[in-house]
Amino acid sequence: MNRIVLIGNGFDLANDYKTSYNNFIVWYLKEILYYVFRNHNKLYSDKLCKIELLLDMYDILPEEKEMKKWEAKDAIEYFEYLKAKQDFYKIEFSPFLSEIIKSVETKGWVDIESDYYDLLCKDISIGDDDSIKKLNECLDFVKDKLIEYLEEVVNEQKEIHQEIKDKIFGPFKSNDIAVKAKGAWSEFLKRRLESLDEDFIKLYSSYNKDFGYLESDKRDYKEMLEDYLENGKPYDNGYRNISYPDNIMLLNFNYTDIADRYLLKKDSHFPLIYIHGKLDDPESVIFGYGDELDEKYRKIQEKNKNEYLTNIKSIKYLESDNYRRVLSFVESDYFQVYVMGHSCGNSDRTLLNTLFEHEHCVSIKPFYYVDKKKRKDNYLDIVQNISRNFTDMKLMRDRVVNKQFCEQLKN
């Protein structure tokens, strides 16, 4: 039995890197302000934004210590302040940037890929091919700027969090397993009983652990597991010492190499797949949308225009063998899914549906974030998003681990 760890942006954030889209928007807008006001340039123009100074005067920016505290809404408010001074400044936002700003103002957060897809569907519905071409150019520009930003952010090396590593490479827990997968779970434990010698010692070494059990320990394990398997008798946590996954795949949806720092050792046999590409290989970066289950996507396909499908993830996956490697892994054995920092939003729905509804999936366990100021966690948000990746709600309710058995990604 294996494990797949879905690593999303929240994973990087938990490791103290400011890699969210909100962080990126602040950086991008501040870069524009610095170019105009600090360097005294009368004109700034790119695919998203244009600022023109109409008079020979420059606004005074807030102090840097204040700007360091900016969130996306603060940077946007400053631009709105400038836009109101129409005699001094002329500011134009592209429809794409306007949509992003609207998301920040209405929701407090932004999903750039989702906003792109919404605009794409609108433009297609009215047959505006010119707007679609410009929208794709805007997304390409955003991708380039995002890569530039992330390269700056992850340049600083920080210590990894051992508690996160312990969770990634921890043993299975019986309460996590779906009801319909209990048979597979029992078979897994039976195989472990049969391999408490050389095979299991080899597995243990792959986790950098020394099993070192005595014959009496082995006898206790067997008695305990036999009572559980044959008689349903409860047992203590000792079984967890022999319930480590046979294999673990880190499925990284981020472009950063932060997940790489969590590998047990450089020659680890546990695979790490950058499903959306890596920062150090910009050509490999996949940035777009992937929801083939959406009715609007089917309408896009029916239009029979390749320009409409330029940034659809499921098509971009064909440019490497990463997707096939994932499929090979899920077909090889039963597996559990850990959700670590991935929102499970619709922008990755095609791939997530393949994993979540696969016949080999035995459970889906979200690791949630707690906002200490608001005294609120995001377990329900994650589960709601997970549910949208299912077509069978009964299956979803069985496979998603109940909150009482889940835990924070980082305390």
CSV table of C-alpha atoms in Angstrom, one decimal:
chain,number,residue,atom,x,y,z
A,1,MET,CA,0.0,0.0,0.0
A,2,ASN,CA,1.4,3.4,-1.0
A,3,ARG,CA,0.9,7.1,-0.3
A,4,ILE,CA,0.6,10.1,-2.6
A,5,VAL,CA,1.3,13.5,-1.0
A,6,LEU,CA,-0.3,16.4,-2.8
A,7,ILE,CA,1.9,19.4,-2.2
A,8,GLY,CA,0.4,22.8,-3.0
A,9,ASN,CA,1.1,26.4,-2.3
A,10,GLY,CA,0.1,26.1,1.4
A,11,PHE,CA,3.0,23.8,1.9
A,12,ASP,CA,5.5,26.5,0.8
A,13,LEU,CA,3.6,29.0,3.0
A,14,ALA,CA,3.9,26.6,6.0
A,15,ASN,CA,7.6,26.6,5.3
A,16,ASP,CA,7.6,30.4,5.7
A,17,TYR,CA,8.0,31.4,2.1
A,18,LYS,CA,5.7,34.1,0.7
A,19,THR,CA,4.7,32.3,-2.5
A,20,SER,CA,0.9,32.9,-2.6
A,21,TYR,CA,-0.7,34.7,-5.5
A,22,ASN,CA,-1.6,37.5,-3.1
A,23,ASN,CA,2.1,37.9,-2.3
A,24,PHE,CA,2.9,37.9,-6.0
A,25,ILE,CA,0.3,40.6,-6.8
A,26,VAL,CA,1.8,42.9,-4.1
A,27,TRP,CA,5.3,42.4,-5.5
A,28,TYR,CA,4.2,43.1,-9.1
A,29,LEU,CA,2.3,46.3,-8.2
A,30,LYS,CA,5.1,47.6,-6.1
A,31,GLU,CA,7.6,46.9,-8.9
A,32,ILE,CA,5.5,49.2,-11.1
A,33,LEU,CA,5.4,51.9,-8.5
A,34,TYR,CA,9.2,51.8,-7.9
A,35,TYR,CA,9.8,52.0,-11.7
A,36,VAL,CA,7.7,55.2,-12.0
A,37,PHE,CA,8.2,57.1,-8.8
A,38,ARG,CA,11.6,56.0,-7.5
A,39,ASN,CA,13.2,56.0,-10.9
A,40,HIS,CA,11.3,59.0,-12.2
A,41,ASN,CA,10.0,57.4,-15.4
A,42,LYS,CA,7.0,59.0,-17.0
A,43,LEU,CA,5.7,55.9,-18.6
A,44,TYR,CA,5.3,52.3,-17.6
A,45,SER,CA,3.6,49.8,-19.9
A,46,ASP,CA,3.3,46.0,-20.0
A,47,LYS,CA,0.6,43.4,-21.0
A,48,LEU,CA,-1.4,44.0,-17.8
A,49,CYS,CA,-1.0,47.7,-16.9
A,50,LYS,CA,-0.1,51.1,-18.2
A,51,ILE,CA,0.8,54.2,-16.1
A,52,GLU,CA,1.4,57.6,-17.7
A,53,LEU,CA,2.4,60.7,-15.8
A,54,LEU,CA,0.6,63.7,-17.4
A,55,LEU,CA,2.6,66.4,-15.5
A,56,ASP,CA,6.2,66.7,-14.3
A,57,MET,CA,5.4,65.7,-10.8
A,58,TYR,CA,5.8,62.5,-8.9
A,59,ASP,CA,3.7,61.2,-6.0
A,60,ILE,CA,5.4,60.4,-2.7
A,61,LEU,CA,5.2,56.7,-1.9
A,62,PRO,CA,4.5,55.5,1.6
A,63,GLU,CA,7.5,54.7,3.7
A,64,GLU,CA,9.1,51.4,2.8
A,65,LYS,CA,8.4,49.9,6.3
A,66,GLU,CA,4.7,50.5,5.6
A,67,MET,CA,4.9,49.0,2.1
A,68,LYS,CA,6.5,45.9,3.5
A,69,LYS,CA,3.3,45.3,5.5
A,70,TRP,CA,1.1,45.6,2.4
A,71,GLU,CA,-1.3,42.9,1.5
A,72,ALA,CA,-2.8,42.8,-2.0
A,73,LYS,CA,-5.8,45.0,-1.0
A,74,ASP,CA,-3.4,47.7,0.3
A,75,ALA,CA,-1.5,47.8,-3.0
A,76,ILE,CA,-4.8,47.9,-5.0
A,77,GLU,CA,-6.1,50.7,-2.8
A,78,TYR,CA,-3.0,52.8,-3.5
A,79,PHE,CA,-3.5,52.4,-7.2
A,80,GLU,CA,-7.1,53.4,-6.8
A,81,TYR,CA,-5.9,56.5,-5.0
A,82,LEU,CA,-3.6,57.3,-8.0
A,83,LYS,CA,-6.4,56.6,-10.5
A,84,ALA,CA,-8.6,59.2,-8.8
A,85,LYS,CA,-6.0,61.9,-9.6
A,86,GLN,CA,-6.9,62.0,-13.3
A,87,ASP,CA,-5.2,65.3,-13.9
A,88,PHE,CA,-1.9,63.8,-12.9
A,89,TYR,CA,-2.0,60.2,-13.9
A,90,LYS,CA,-3.5,58.0,-16.5
A,91,ILE,CA,-3.8,54.4,-15.4
A,92,GLU,CA,-5.1,51.5,-17.6
A,93,PHE,CA,-5.6,47.9,-16.5
A,94,SER,CA,-6.1,45.0,-18.9
A,95,PRO,CA,-9.4,43.0,-18.4
A,96,PHE,CA,-7.2,40.2,-16.9
A,97,LEU,CA,-5.7,42.4,-14.3
A,98,SER,CA,-9.1,44.0,-13.6
A,99,GLU,CA,-10.5,40.6,-13.0
A,100,ILE,CA,-7.7,39.7,-10.6
A,101,ILE,CA,-8.2,42.9,-8.7
A,102,LYS,CA,-11.9,42.3,-8.5
A,103,SER,CA,-11.2,38.9,-7.0
A,104,VAL,CA,-9.0,40.5,-4.3
A,105,GLU,CA,-11.6,43.1,-3.5
A,106,THR,CA,-14.6,40.8,-3.3
A,107,LYS,CA,-13.0,37.6,-1.9
A,108,GLY,CA,-9.8,38.8,-0.2
A,109,TRP,CA,-7.8,36.3,-2.2
A,110,VAL,CA,-7.1,35.4,-5.8
A,111,ASP,CA,-6.8,32.3,-8.0
A,112,ILE,CA,-5.1,33.7,-11.2
A,113,GLU,CA,-5.7,30.4,-13.1
A,114,SER,CA,-9.4,30.4,-12.2
A,115,ASP,CA,-9.8,34.0,-13.2
A,116,TYR,CA,-8.1,33.3,-16.5
A,117,TYR,CA,-10.5,30.4,-17.2
A,118,ASP,CA,-13.6,32.6,-16.4
A,119,LEU,CA,-12.4,35.3,-18.8
A,120,LEU,CA,-11.6,32.7,-21.5
A,121,CYS,CA,-15.1,31.3,-21.3
A,122,LYS,CA,-16.7,34.7,-21.5
A,123,ASP,CA,-14.6,35.7,-24.6
A,124,ILE,CA,-15.4,32.4,-26.2
A,125,SER,CA,-19.1,32.8,-25.6
A,126,ILE,CA,-19.2,36.0,-27.5
A,127,GLY,CA,-16.7,34.8,-30.2
A,128,ASP,CA,-14.1,37.4,-29.4
A,129,ASP,CA,-10.9,35.8,-30.8
A,130,ASP,CA,-8.9,38.9,-30.6
A,131,SER,CA,-9.6,39.2,-26.8
A,132,ILE,CA,-8.7,35.5,-26.4
A,133,LYS,CA,-5.3,36.1,-28.1
A,134,LYS,CA,-4.6,39.1,-25.8
A,135,LEU,CA,-5.7,37.1,-22.8
A,136,ASN,CA,-3.3,34.3,-23.6
A,137,GLU,CA,-0.5,36.8,-24.0
A,138,CYS,CA,-1.4,38.3,-20.6
A,139,LEU,CA,-1.2,34.8,-19.0
A,140,ASP,CA,2.2,34.2,-20.6
A,141,PHE,CA,3.4,37.5,-19.2
A,142,VAL,CA,2.0,36.7,-15.7
A,143,LYS,CA,3.8,33.3,-15.8
A,144,ASP,CA,7.1,34.9,-16.7
A,145,LYS,CA,6.7,37.5,-13.9
A,146,LEU,CA,5.6,34.8,-11.4
A,147,ILE,CA,8.8,32.8,-12.2
A,148,GLU,CA,10.8,35.9,-11.6
A,149,TYR,CA,9.1,36.6,-8.3
A,150,LEU,CA,9.4,33.0,-7.0
A,151,GLU,CA,13.1,32.9,-7.9
A,152,GLU,CA,13.6,35.8,-5.6
A,153,VAL,CA,11.5,34.4,-2.8
A,154,VAL,CA,13.0,30.9,-2.6
A,155,ASN,CA,16.6,32.2,-2.9
A,156,GLU,CA,16.8,32.3,0.9
A,157,GLN,CA,17.4,28.8,2.4
A,158,LYS,CA,15.4,28.1,5.5
A,159,GLU,CA,15.2,25.1,7.8
A,160,ILE,CA,12.6,22.5,7.1
A,161,HIS,CA,10.0,21.6,9.7
A,162,GLN,CA,10.6,18.2,11.2
A,163,GLU,CA,7.0,17.8,12.2
A,164,ILE,CA,5.9,18.1,8.6
A,165,LYS,CA,8.5,15.6,7.5
A,166,ASP,CA,7.4,13.2,10.2
A,167,LYS,CA,3.8,13.3,8.9
A,168,ILE,CA,4.9,12.8,5.3
A,169,PHE,CA,6.9,9.7,6.2
A,170,GLY,CA,4.7,8.5,9.0
A,171,PRO,CA,2.9,5.1,9.2
A,172,PHE,CA,-0.7,4.5,8.1
A,173,LYS,CA,-3.4,4.8,10.7
A,174,SER,CA,-6.4,2.4,10.6
A,175,ASN,CA,-8.9,5.2,11.3
A,176,ASP,CA,-7.9,6.9,8.0
A,177,ILE,CA,-8.9,4.0,5.8
A,178,ALA,CA,-12.3,4.1,4.0
A,179,VAL,CA,-14.9,1.6,5.0
A,180,LYS,CA,-14.9,0.0,1.5
A,181,ALA,CA,-11.1,-0.3,1.6
A,182,LYS,CA,-10.9,-2.2,4.9
A,183,GLY,CA,-10.3,-5.4,2.9
A,184,ALA,CA,-7.3,-3.9,1.2
A,185,TRP,CA,-6.1,-2.7,4.6
A,186,SER,CA,-6.4,-6.2,6.1
A,187,GLU,CA,-4.5,-7.7,3.2
A,188,PHE,CA,-1.8,-5.1,3.6
A,189,LEU,CA,-1.3,-6.0,7.3
A,190,LYS,CA,-1.3,-9.7,6.5
A,191,ARG,CA,1.5,-9.2,4.0
A,192,ARG,CA,3.4,-7.3,6.7
A,193,LEU,CA,3.0,-10.2,9.1
A,194,GLU,CA,4.5,-12.5,6.5
A,195,SER,CA,7.5,-10.2,5.9
A,196,LEU,CA,8.6,-9.3,9.4
A,197,ASP,CA,12.1,-10.4,8.6
A,198,GLU,CA,14.4,-9.5,5.7
A,199,ASP,CA,11.8,-7.7,3.5
A,200,PHE,CA,10.5,-5.6,6.3
A,201,ILE,CA,14.0,-4.7,7.5
A,202,LYS,CA,14.8,-3.5,4.0
A,203,LEU,CA,11.7,-1.3,3.9
A,204,TYR,CA,12.6,0.1,7.3
A,205,SER,CA,16.0,1.0,6.2
A,206,SER,CA,14.5,3.1,3.3
A,207,TYR,CA,13.0,5.3,6.0
A,208,ASN,CA,16.4,5.6,7.6
A,209,LYS,CA,15.2,3.6,10.6
A,210,ASP,CA,16.7,0.6,12.4
A,211,PHE,CA,13.9,-1.9,13.2
A,212,GLY,CA,16.0,-3.8,15.7
A,213,TYR,CA,13.2,-5.9,17.2
A,214,LEU,CA,13.8,-8.9,19.4
A,215,GLU,CA,12.1,-12.2,18.8
A,216,SER,CA,9.7,-11.4,21.7
A,217,ASP,CA,8.7,-8.1,19.9
A,218,LYS,CA,8.0,-10.0,16.7
A,219,ARG,CA,5.8,-12.5,18.6
A,220,ASP,CA,3.9,-9.6,20.2
A,221,TYR,CA,3.3,-8.0,16.8
A,222,LYS,CA,2.0,-11.2,15.4
A,223,GLU,CA,-0.4,-11.8,18.3
A,224,MET,CA,-1.6,-8.3,18.3
A,225,LEU,CA,-2.3,-8.2,14.5
A,226,GLU,CA,-3.8,-11.6,14.5
A,227,ASP,CA,-6.3,-10.6,17.2
A,228,TYR,CA,-7.2,-7.5,15.1
A,229,LEU,CA,-7.5,-9.3,11.8
A,230,GLU,CA,-9.2,-12.4,13.0
A,231,ASN,CA,-11.2,-11.2,16.0
A,232,GLY,CA,-11.5,-7.4,15.5
A,233,LYS,CA,-9.8,-6.9,18.9
A,234,PRO,CA,-8.6,-3.4,19.5
A,235,TYR,CA,-4.9,-2.9,19.9
A,236,ASP,CA,-2.4,-0.3,21.0
A,237,ASN,CA,-0.3,1.9,18.7
A,238,GLY,CA,2.4,-0.7,18.4
A,239,TYR,CA,1.1,-1.8,15.0
A,240,ARG,CA,2.1,1.5,13.5
A,241,ASN,CA,5.7,0.5,13.7
A,242,ILE,CA,5.1,-2.0,10.9
A,243,SER,CA,2.5,0.0,8.9
A,244,TYR,CA,4.8,2.3,6.9
A,245,PRO,CA,3.8,2.7,3.2
A,246,ASP,CA,5.7,0.5,0.7
A,247,ASN,CA,6.3,3.6,-1.4
A,248,ILE,CA,5.6,7.4,-1.1
A,249,MET,CA,5.2,9.8,-4.1
A,250,LEU,CA,5.6,13.5,-3.4
A,251,LEU,CA,3.4,15.1,-6.1
A,252,ASN,CA,4.4,18.7,-6.2
A,253,PHE,CA,2.0,21.2,-7.8
A,254,ASN,CA,4.4,24.0,-6.9
A,255,TYR,CA,7.3,25.3,-9.1
A,256,THR,CA,9.7,25.7,-6.2
A,257,ASP,CA,12.1,23.1,-4.9
A,258,ILE,CA,11.0,23.3,-1.2
A,259,ALA,CA,9.5,19.8,-1.3
A,260,ASP,CA,12.8,18.5,-2.5
A,261,ARG,CA,14.3,19.4,0.8
A,262,TYR,CA,12.0,17.0,2.5
A,263,LEU,CA,13.3,13.9,0.8
A,264,LEU,CA,14.8,11.4,3.3
A,265,LYS,CA,18.1,11.2,1.4
A,266,LYS,CA,19.4,12.1,-2.0
A,267,ASP,CA,19.3,8.6,-3.3
A,268,SER,CA,15.8,8.0,-1.8
A,269,HIS,CA,13.7,5.6,-3.8
A,270,PHE,CA,10.6,7.7,-3.0
A,271,PRO,CA,9.7,9.6,-6.2
A,272,LEU,CA,9.2,13.4,-6.3
A,273,ILE,CA,7.3,14.6,-9.4
A,274,TYR,CA,7.0,18.3,-10.3
A,275,ILE,CA,3.7,17.9,-12.2
A,276,HIS,CA,3.6,21.6,-13.2
A,277,GLY,CA,7.3,22.0,-13.9
A,278,LYS,CA,10.3,23.6,-12.1
A,279,LEU,CA,11.6,27.1,-11.7
A,280,ASP,CA,15.0,26.1,-12.9
A,281,ASP,CA,13.4,24.9,-16.2
A,282,PRO,CA,11.0,27.7,-17.2
A,283,GLU,CA,10.1,25.9,-20.4
A,284,SER,CA,8.6,23.1,-18.3
A,285,VAL,CA,6.3,25.4,-16.3
A,286,ILE,CA,2.6,24.6,-16.8
A,287,PHE,CA,0.4,27.5,-15.9
A,288,GLY,CA,-3.3,27.5,-16.9
A,289,TYR,CA,-6.4,25.6,-16.1
A,290,GLY,CA,-7.4,21.9,-15.9
A,291,ASP,CA,-11.1,21.1,-15.5
A,292,GLU,CA,-12.3,18.7,-18.2
A,293,LEU,CA,-15.4,17.9,-16.0
A,294,ASP,CA,-16.8,21.4,-16.4
A,295,GLU,CA,-19.6,21.8,-19.0
A,296,LYS,CA,-18.0,25.0,-20.3
A,297,TYR,CA,-14.8,23.0,-21.2
A,298,ARG,CA,-16.8,20.7,-23.4
A,299,LYS,CA,-18.1,23.8,-25.3
A,300,ILE,CA,-14.5,25.1,-25.7
A,301,GLN,CA,-13.5,21.8,-27.3
A,302,GLU,CA,-16.5,21.9,-29.7
A,303,LYS,CA,-15.3,25.3,-31.0
A,304,ASN,CA,-12.4,23.4,-32.8
A,305,LYS,CA,-9.9,26.3,-32.3
A,306,ASN,CA,-6.5,25.4,-30.9
A,307,GLU,CA,-6.0,28.9,-29.6
A,308,TYR,CA,-8.7,28.2,-27.0
A,309,LEU,CA,-6.8,25.2,-25.6
A,310,THR,CA,-3.4,26.8,-25.4
A,311,ASN,CA,-3.3,26.9,-21.6
A,312,ILE,CA,-5.3,23.8,-20.7
A,313,LYS,CA,-3.2,21.8,-18.2
A,314,SER,CA,-4.4,18.3,-19.3
A,315,ILE,CA,-3.0,19.0,-22.8
A,316,LYS,CA,0.2,20.6,-21.5
A,317,TYR,CA,0.8,17.4,-19.4
A,318,LEU,CA,1.6,15.6,-22.7
A,319,GLU,CA,4.8,17.6,-23.0
A,320,SER,CA,6.5,15.4,-20.4
A,321,ASP,CA,6.1,11.9,-19.0
A,322,ASN,CA,5.2,13.2,-15.5
A,323,TYR,CA,1.5,12.5,-15.9
A,324,ARG,CA,2.2,8.9,-17.0
A,325,ARG,CA,4.5,8.4,-14.1
A,326,VAL,CA,1.6,9.4,-11.8
A,327,LEU,CA,-0.8,7.0,-13.6
A,328,SER,CA,1.7,4.2,-13.3
A,329,PHE,CA,2.1,4.8,-9.6
A,330,VAL,CA,-1.7,4.7,-8.9
A,331,GLU,CA,-2.2,1.6,-11.0
A,332,SER,CA,0.6,-0.3,-9.2
A,333,ASP,CA,-1.1,-0.7,-5.8
A,334,TYR,CA,-3.6,0.7,-3.4
A,335,PHE,CA,-2.8,4.2,-2.2
A,336,GLN,CA,-3.7,6.8,0.4
A,337,VAL,CA,-3.7,10.6,-0.5
A,338,TYR,CA,-2.3,13.2,1.8
A,339,VAL,CA,-3.4,16.8,1.0
A,340,MET,CA,-0.7,19.1,2.2
A,341,GLY,CA,-1.2,22.8,1.3
A,342,HIS,CA,-3.2,22.0,-1.9
A,343,SER,CA,-6.5,23.8,-2.0
A,344,CYS,CA,-7.9,21.1,-4.3
A,345,GLY,CA,-9.6,23.8,-6.4
A,346,ASN,CA,-11.1,23.4,-9.8
A,347,SER,CA,-7.9,24.5,-11.7
A,348,ASP,CA,-6.5,21.0,-11.1
A,349,ARG,CA,-9.8,19.1,-11.2
A,350,THR,CA,-8.9,16.8,-14.1
A,351,LEU,CA,-5.9,15.3,-12.3
A,352,LEU,CA,-7.5,15.3,-8.8
A,353,ASN,CA,-10.6,13.5,-10.0
A,354,THR,CA,-8.4,10.8,-11.6
A,355,LEU,CA,-6.7,10.2,-8.2
A,356,PHE,CA,-9.7,10.7,-5.8
A,357,GLU,CA,-12.1,8.4,-7.7
A,358,HIS,CA,-9.5,5.7,-8.6
A,359,GLU,CA,-10.4,2.2,-7.5
A,360,HIS,CA,-7.1,1.9,-5.7
A,361,CYS,CA,-7.6,5.0,-3.5
A,362,VAL,CA,-8.2,4.0,0.1
A,363,SER,CA,-8.5,7.4,1.8
A,364,ILE,CA,-8.0,11.2,1.3
A,365,LYS,CA,-6.5,12.9,4.4
A,366,PRO,CA,-6.5,16.8,4.5
A,367,PHE,CA,-3.9,18.5,6.7
A,368,TYR,CA,-5.5,21.8,7.6
A,369,TYR,CA,-4.3,25.3,8.5
A,370,VAL,CA,-5.4,27.2,11.7
A,371,ASP,CA,-5.7,31.0,11.6
A,372,LYS,CA,-4.9,31.7,15.2
A,373,LYS,CA,-6.2,35.3,15.1
A,374,LYS,CA,-9.6,34.2,13.8
A,375,ARG,CA,-9.5,30.9,15.7
A,376,LYS,CA,-10.7,29.2,12.6
A,377,ASP,CA,-9.3,26.4,10.5
A,378,ASN,CA,-9.7,25.6,6.8
A,379,TYR,CA,-10.6,21.9,7.1
A,380,LEU,CA,-14.1,22.5,5.8
A,381,ASP,CA,-12.9,24.7,2.9
A,382,ILE,CA,-10.5,21.9,1.8
A,383,VAL,CA,-13.2,19.2,2.0
A,384,GLN,CA,-15.7,21.4,0.1
A,385,ASN,CA,-13.1,21.8,-2.7
A,386,ILE,CA,-12.3,18.0,-2.6
A,387,SER,CA,-16.0,17.3,-3.0
A,388,ARG,CA,-16.0,19.2,-6.3
A,389,ASN,CA,-13.5,16.8,-7.7
A,390,PHE,CA,-15.9,13.9,-7.2
A,391,THR,CA,-18.8,12.7,-9.4
A,392,ASP,CA,-19.8,10.2,-6.7
A,393,MET,CA,-20.7,12.0,-3.4
A,394,LYS,CA,-21.2,8.7,-1.5
A,395,LEU,CA,-17.7,7.6,-2.4
A,396,MET,CA,-16.4,11.0,-1.4
A,397,ARG,CA,-17.9,10.8,2.1
A,398,ASP,CA,-16.3,7.4,2.7
A,399,ARG,CA,-12.9,8.3,1.4
A,400,VAL,CA,-12.3,11.7,3.0
A,401,VAL,CA,-10.9,11.3,6.5
A,402,ASN,CA,-13.1,12.7,9.3
A,403,LYS,CA,-11.8,15.9,11.0
A,404,GLN,CA,-11.4,14.1,14.3
A,405,PHE,CA,-8.6,12.0,12.8
A,406,CYS,CA,-7.0,14.8,10.8
A,407,GLU,CA,-4.4,17.3,12.1
A,408,GLN,CA,-2.7,20.6,11.3
A,409,LEU,CA,0.0,20.6,8.7
A,410,LYS,CA,2.2,22.6,11.1
A,411,ASN,CA,1.3,23.5,14.7
